[in-house]
Amino acid sequence: MIKLENVSKVYPDGTEAVNSVNLEIKEGELCVLLGPSGCGKTTTMKMINRLIPITEGKIYIDGTDNQELDENELRRDIGYAIQEIGLFPHMTVAENIATVPKLKGWSKSEARNRADELLELMGMDPSEHLDKYPVELSGGQRQRVGVARSLGANPPIMLMDEPFGAIDPITRDNLQDEFLKIQEEIQKTIVFVTHDINEAIKMGTKIALLKVGELVQYSSPAELLARPKNQFVRDFVGTDRTLKSMRLMRAKDAMKPSPKTVRLDSEVSVIQKKMKENEVDYLIVTDGSNRFRGWIRAQDLEGDVGSVDEVLSKDVGSVSRETALSDALSVMLEEDVANIPVLGKDNKLEGILTFNDLQEVIGETYTEEGGGRQVGS
Amino acid sequence: MKGKRIMSSILIIIMVGLAIYYTLYGSQGWYDPASGRDLLLRTWEHIKLVGIAEFLAITVGITAGLLITRSGLKFLASPVTGIANVGLAIPPLALVAGVSPFFGIGFRPGIIALFIYSLLPVLRNATVGIEDIDQSVIESAKGMGMSKLQIFKKIELPLALPVIVSGIRYSTILCVGTAAIAALINAGGLGQIIMRGQSVNFVSLMMQGALLTAGLAVTLDWLLSEVEEKLTPEGLKLGKESE
Ligand SMILES: Nc1ncnc2c1ncn2[C@@H]1O[C@H](COP(=O)(O)OP(=O)(O)OP(=O)(O)O)[C@@H](O)[C@H]1O
Ligand SMILES: [Mg+2]
């Protein structure tokens, strides 16, 4: 856990970079420091591992004032990754990753194994890359090695300053996804600096929005989008908040669980009866183990129908629980449907997402905002 | 590197060969060329001049050059490299001539002049070698909890080493040439033979001195580029290839 208490920084030249910031980052959370250039994100971050001396206030790490710790020891227990990466050009990938383990006195083989493991985690083949030098890697690979190196001695806390900043958008997107997956596994407490609102929304458990050294809003990404505290936040978040919140929310947040279904082996008359009862003209068809098989429409049951399987609409879109609502909407538009099944493992039916649900969920976030200026925390 | 080896060997063979030729067949009327013994003696003197001056220049230059990159003395770094660069613009002849009013003539004043001149490239490159290291490399080393000493030994020094050695190489070659001029103040070395030849306008003598001076410079240049190659970290060599 990291706690900033009335933290301020005044540089020797008089620049007030950070002004009385209070922030609490819980274990396993990824806190994004967000804000325009020069707002003090890097300064705030570097005071945590004391690369920049604090002017006023206190920073606690797991309850201990960081000024009371030996600065090198402190830094060895905090992973550190920066945009410029700063790999050591005269050392191999393995040696780079083993930097902190070596400082901590691990044996050679332990350090090597750790490097192996971390490359694997970052999706790079260890046998191919461990003995390469940084110049022999692509930009994306260097970035990965940089992150791997910061995880070297398995620190509980990580500081990352625009770690994916210097790479092309597609690679960045991949790296973000991969890192989120890794983070789910490793559950580090992370301070993550970016000036990119989309990255912040995607990565953050919490977002701390800064403006010229002041903390303006500290809340979850959804909160930030739904209830911007003031005009500055609104402007920073941008006019496409709807789209952003749709990117943020998942199918599971908007779907209706256990929709009405019929079994594949049902009689046509039974299905028609069920449609009438529920006042709908379509139903989801599942098999014996609740797997999604397709849709059945009332019009397809008119006339002489042999088996349900023959008239089933099978090739329709579906989404998973974790699909972003924006992507779910794309599928709806593409398939020209207003309802879409939400499927889990082995096509198990988890729920149904309707166009109305989508509208409602997004609408809701804004009615809350309209409900007053009160700010949740 | 292979090309350099071949070129250097060929050049050395040609120059030493020619010097031997002048020693054996360079007589002309009244005049005889320098004897083999005389040449060896002067060459040895020359090597001593260069060796002592370089030893001092390297010791002082690297120590001072590295010291002014440390955090407390950093403010000195750019003025000092500036002065070194300006100093190198002074012609060696002027420096050699300028030393004698203060220190007299002979071997010692020769060493002093050579030392001052050789110091500059060594000092400059030691400072620049450290200053030119990518700041993000240092920053990440610091951020990972390396101590100042560890950063110096494991990061800064290995990365600056090629630049430092190339400064030494440049300085040494410069020193070989300047040492020949130091004969003006009677410092000894191959320059004495060249001067003698010049005073009586005798080509063989001048050629003997000039060829051996050049041969010495090429030899040292070659040896030191081998050292430079050896001390350049693998990861940096690869970088140069891909550029
Ligand atoms: N060493 C320094 N001396 C004086 N002022 C500084 C120093 N470092 C940063 N500043 C100033 O402090 C303020 C905050 O800088 P900081 O680097 O923390 O911003 P940032 O939010 O990380 O910006 P960016 O997104 O551009 O990286 C800026 O006004 C900057 O000019
Ligand atoms: Mg910054």
Short mmCIF file of N, CA and C in Angstrom, two decimals, chain A residues 199-262:
data_model
loop_
_atom_site.label_atom_id
_atom_site.label_comp_id
_atom_site.label_asym_id
_atom_site.label_seq_id
_atom_site.Cartn_x
_atom_site.Cartn_y
_atom_site.Cartn_z
N GLU A 199 -5.63 5.29 -22.47
CA GLU A 199 -4.79 4.33 -21.77
C GLU A 199 -5.17 4.28 -20.29
N ALA A 200 -5.43 5.45 -19.73
CA ALA A 200 -5.79 5.53 -18.32
C ALA A 200 -7.06 4.74 -18.03
N ILE A 201 -8.05 4.92 -18.89
CA ILE A 201 -9.32 4.23 -18.69
C ILE A 201 -9.15 2.73 -18.81
N LYS A 202 -8.31 2.37 -19.77
CA LYS A 202 -8.13 0.94 -20.03
C LYS A 202 -7.36 0.26 -18.89
N MET A 203 -6.32 0.93 -18.40
CA MET A 203 -5.41 0.27 -17.47
C MET A 203 -5.82 0.44 -16.00
N GLY A 204 -6.45 1.56 -15.69
CA GLY A 204 -6.54 1.96 -14.28
C GLY A 204 -7.60 1.24 -13.47
N THR A 205 -7.24 0.92 -12.22
CA THR A 205 -8.26 0.60 -11.24
C THR A 205 -8.81 1.92 -10.73
N LYS A 206 -7.86 2.85 -10.54
CA LYS A 206 -8.20 4.20 -10.12
C LYS A 206 -7.44 5.17 -11.02
N ILE A 207 -8.02 6.35 -11.19
CA ILE A 207 -7.32 7.39 -11.94
C ILE A 207 -7.18 8.62 -11.06
N ALA A 208 -5.96 9.15 -10.98
CA ALA A 208 -5.73 10.40 -10.26
C ALA A 208 -5.45 11.46 -11.32
N LEU A 209 -6.39 12.36 -11.48
CA LEU A 209 -6.22 13.40 -12.50
C LEU A 209 -5.58 14.63 -11.87
N LEU A 210 -4.45 15.04 -12.43
CA LEU A 210 -3.71 16.18 -11.88
C LEU A 210 -3.80 17.38 -12.81
N LYS A 211 -3.77 18.57 -12.19
CA LYS A 211 -3.74 19.80 -12.97
C LYS A 211 -2.77 20.74 -12.27
N VAL A 212 -1.78 21.18 -12.99
CA VAL A 212 -0.68 21.97 -12.43
C VAL A 212 -0.39 21.67 -10.95
N GLY A 213 -0.07 20.43 -10.70
CA GLY A 213 0.39 20.05 -9.36
C GLY A 213 -0.70 19.76 -8.36
N GLU A 214 -1.95 19.94 -8.75
CA GLU A 214 -3.04 19.67 -7.82
C GLU A 214 -3.81 18.43 -8.25
N LEU A 215 -4.22 17.66 -7.28
CA LEU A 215 -5.06 16.50 -7.56
C LEU A 215 -6.49 16.98 -7.72
N VAL A 216 -7.04 16.82 -8.92
CA VAL A 216 -8.38 17.34 -9.18
C VAL A 216 -9.45 16.31 -8.87
N GLN A 217 -9.22 15.08 -9.33
CA GLN A 217 -10.20 14.03 -9.06
C GLN A 217 -9.48 12.71 -8.92
N TYR A 218 -9.91 11.92 -7.95
CA TYR A 218 -9.32 10.60 -7.76
C TYR A 218 -10.47 9.61 -7.65
N SER A 219 -10.66 8.84 -8.70
CA SER A 219 -11.79 7.92 -8.68
C SER A 219 -11.58 6.82 -9.70
N SER A 220 -12.52 5.90 -9.75
CA SER A 220 -12.42 4.82 -10.73
C SER A 220 -12.65 5.41 -12.12
N PRO A 221 -12.18 4.73 -13.15
CA PRO A 221 -12.38 5.24 -14.51
C PRO A 221 -13.86 5.49 -14.80
N ALA A 222 -14.73 4.57 -14.37
CA ALA A 222 -16.15 4.73 -14.66
C ALA A 222 -16.69 6.01 -14.01
N GLU A 223 -16.30 6.23 -12.76
CA GLU A 223 -16.69 7.44 -12.04
C GLU A 223 -16.24 8.69 -12.77
N LEU A 224 -14.98 8.64 -13.18
CA LEU A 224 -14.39 9.80 -13.83
C LEU A 224 -15.20 10.18 -15.07
N LEU A 225 -15.61 9.15 -15.81
CA LEU A 225 -16.38 9.40 -17.02
C LEU A 225 -17.80 9.83 -16.68
N ALA A 226 -18.38 9.18 -15.68
CA ALA A 226 -19.77 9.44 -15.38
C ALA A 226 -19.97 10.72 -14.59
N ARG A 227 -19.05 10.96 -13.67
CA ARG A 227 -19.22 12.13 -12.81
C ARG A 227 -17.97 12.99 -12.76
N PRO A 228 -17.68 13.65 -13.84
CA PRO A 228 -16.51 14.53 -13.82
C PRO A 228 -16.75 15.64 -12.80
N LYS A 229 -15.74 15.90 -12.00
CA LYS A 229 -15.92 16.80 -10.87
C LYS A 229 -16.10 18.25 -11.30
N ASN A 230 -15.42 18.64 -12.36
CA ASN A 230 -15.56 20.03 -12.81
C ASN A 230 -15.25 20.15 -14.31
N GLN A 231 -15.26 21.38 -14.77
CA GLN A 231 -15.09 21.61 -16.21
C GLN A 231 -13.74 21.08 -16.70
N PHE A 232 -12.71 21.24 -15.88
CA PHE A 232 -11.38 20.76 -16.29
C PHE A 232 -11.42 19.26 -16.58
N VAL A 233 -12.04 18.52 -15.69
CA VAL A 233 -12.13 17.06 -15.88
C VAL A 233 -12.94 16.77 -17.14
N ARG A 234 -14.08 17.46 -17.27
CA ARG A 234 -14.93 17.25 -18.44
C ARG A 234 -14.12 17.49 -19.71
N ASP A 235 -13.40 18.58 -19.74
CA ASP A 235 -12.60 18.90 -20.93
C ASP A 235 -11.53 17.84 -21.16
N PHE A 236 -10.90 17.43 -20.07
CA PHE A 236 -9.80 16.49 -20.25
C PHE A 236 -10.31 15.13 -20.71
N VAL A 237 -11.43 14.75 -20.15
CA VAL A 237 -12.00 13.45 -20.50
C VAL A 237 -12.49 13.46 -21.94
N GLY A 238 -12.92 14.62 -22.42
CA GLY A 238 -13.28 14.75 -23.82
C GLY A 238 -14.76 14.63 -24.05
N THR A 239 -15.19 14.99 -25.26
CA THR A 239 -16.62 15.03 -25.56
C THR A 239 -17.17 13.64 -25.86
N ASP A 240 -16.28 12.69 -26.17
CA ASP A 240 -16.77 11.35 -26.52
C ASP A 240 -16.80 10.44 -25.30
N ARG A 241 -17.38 10.97 -24.25
CA ARG A 241 -17.40 10.20 -23.01
C ARG A 241 -18.23 8.93 -23.16
N THR A 242 -19.32 9.04 -23.96
CA THR A 242 -20.19 7.88 -24.15
C THR A 242 -19.38 6.72 -24.70
N LEU A 243 -18.66 7.03 -25.76
CA LEU A 243 -17.86 5.99 -26.41
C LEU A 243 -16.84 5.44 -25.42
N LYS A 244 -16.25 6.36 -24.66
CA LYS A 244 -15.23 5.92 -23.71
C LYS A 244 -15.81 4.99 -22.65
N SER A 245 -17.02 5.37 -22.16
CA SER A 245 -17.55 4.49 -21.12
C SER A 245 -18.00 3.16 -21.71
N MET A 246 -18.37 3.19 -22.98
CA MET A 246 -18.71 1.92 -23.61
C MET A 246 -17.49 1.04 -23.77
N ARG A 247 -16.36 1.68 -23.96
CA ARG A 247 -15.13 0.90 -24.06
C ARG A 247 -14.76 0.30 -22.70
N LEU A 248 -15.14 1.05 -21.71
CA LEU A 248 -14.77 0.65 -20.37
C LEU A 248 -15.66 -0.47 -19.83
N MET A 249 -16.95 -0.38 -20.17
CA MET A 249 -17.88 -1.35 -19.59
C MET A 249 -17.91 -2.63 -20.41
N ARG A 250 -18.16 -3.71 -19.70
CA ARG A 250 -18.12 -5.03 -20.33
C ARG A 250 -19.54 -5.56 -20.52
N ALA A 251 -19.65 -6.55 -21.37
CA ALA A 251 -20.96 -7.16 -21.62
C ALA A 251 -21.60 -7.60 -20.32
N LYS A 252 -20.78 -8.12 -19.41
CA LYS A 252 -21.34 -8.62 -18.15
C LYS A 252 -21.99 -7.52 -17.31
N ASP A 253 -21.56 -6.25 -17.56
CA ASP A 253 -22.14 -5.15 -16.78
C ASP A 253 -23.54 -4.78 -17.26
N ALA A 254 -23.86 -5.14 -18.49
CA ALA A 254 -25.12 -4.67 -19.06
C ALA A 254 -26.08 -5.79 -19.42
N MET A 255 -25.61 -7.03 -19.39
CA MET A 255 -26.45 -8.13 -19.88
C MET A 255 -27.53 -8.52 -18.86
N LYS A 256 -28.56 -9.21 -19.38
CA LYS A 256 -29.55 -9.83 -18.48
C LYS A 256 -29.18 -11.29 -18.37
N PRO A 257 -28.97 -11.77 -17.16
CA PRO A 257 -28.63 -13.18 -17.02
C PRO A 257 -29.87 -14.05 -17.21
N SER A 258 -29.66 -15.31 -17.40
CA SER A 258 -30.68 -16.33 -17.63
C SER A 258 -31.87 -15.84 -18.46
N PRO A 259 -31.66 -15.66 -19.74
CA PRO A 259 -32.76 -15.26 -20.64
C PRO A 259 -33.69 -16.46 -20.90
N LYS A 260 -34.82 -16.14 -21.43
CA LYS A 260 -35.77 -17.21 -21.78
C LYS A 260 -35.20 -18.03 -22.93
N THR A 261 -35.24 -19.34 -22.77
CA THR A 261 -34.72 -20.20 -23.83
C THR A 261 -35.68 -21.35 -24.09
N VAL A 262 -35.46 -22.01 -25.20
CA VAL A 262 -36.12 -23.30 -25.43
C VAL A 262 -35.07 -24.33 -25.80
#
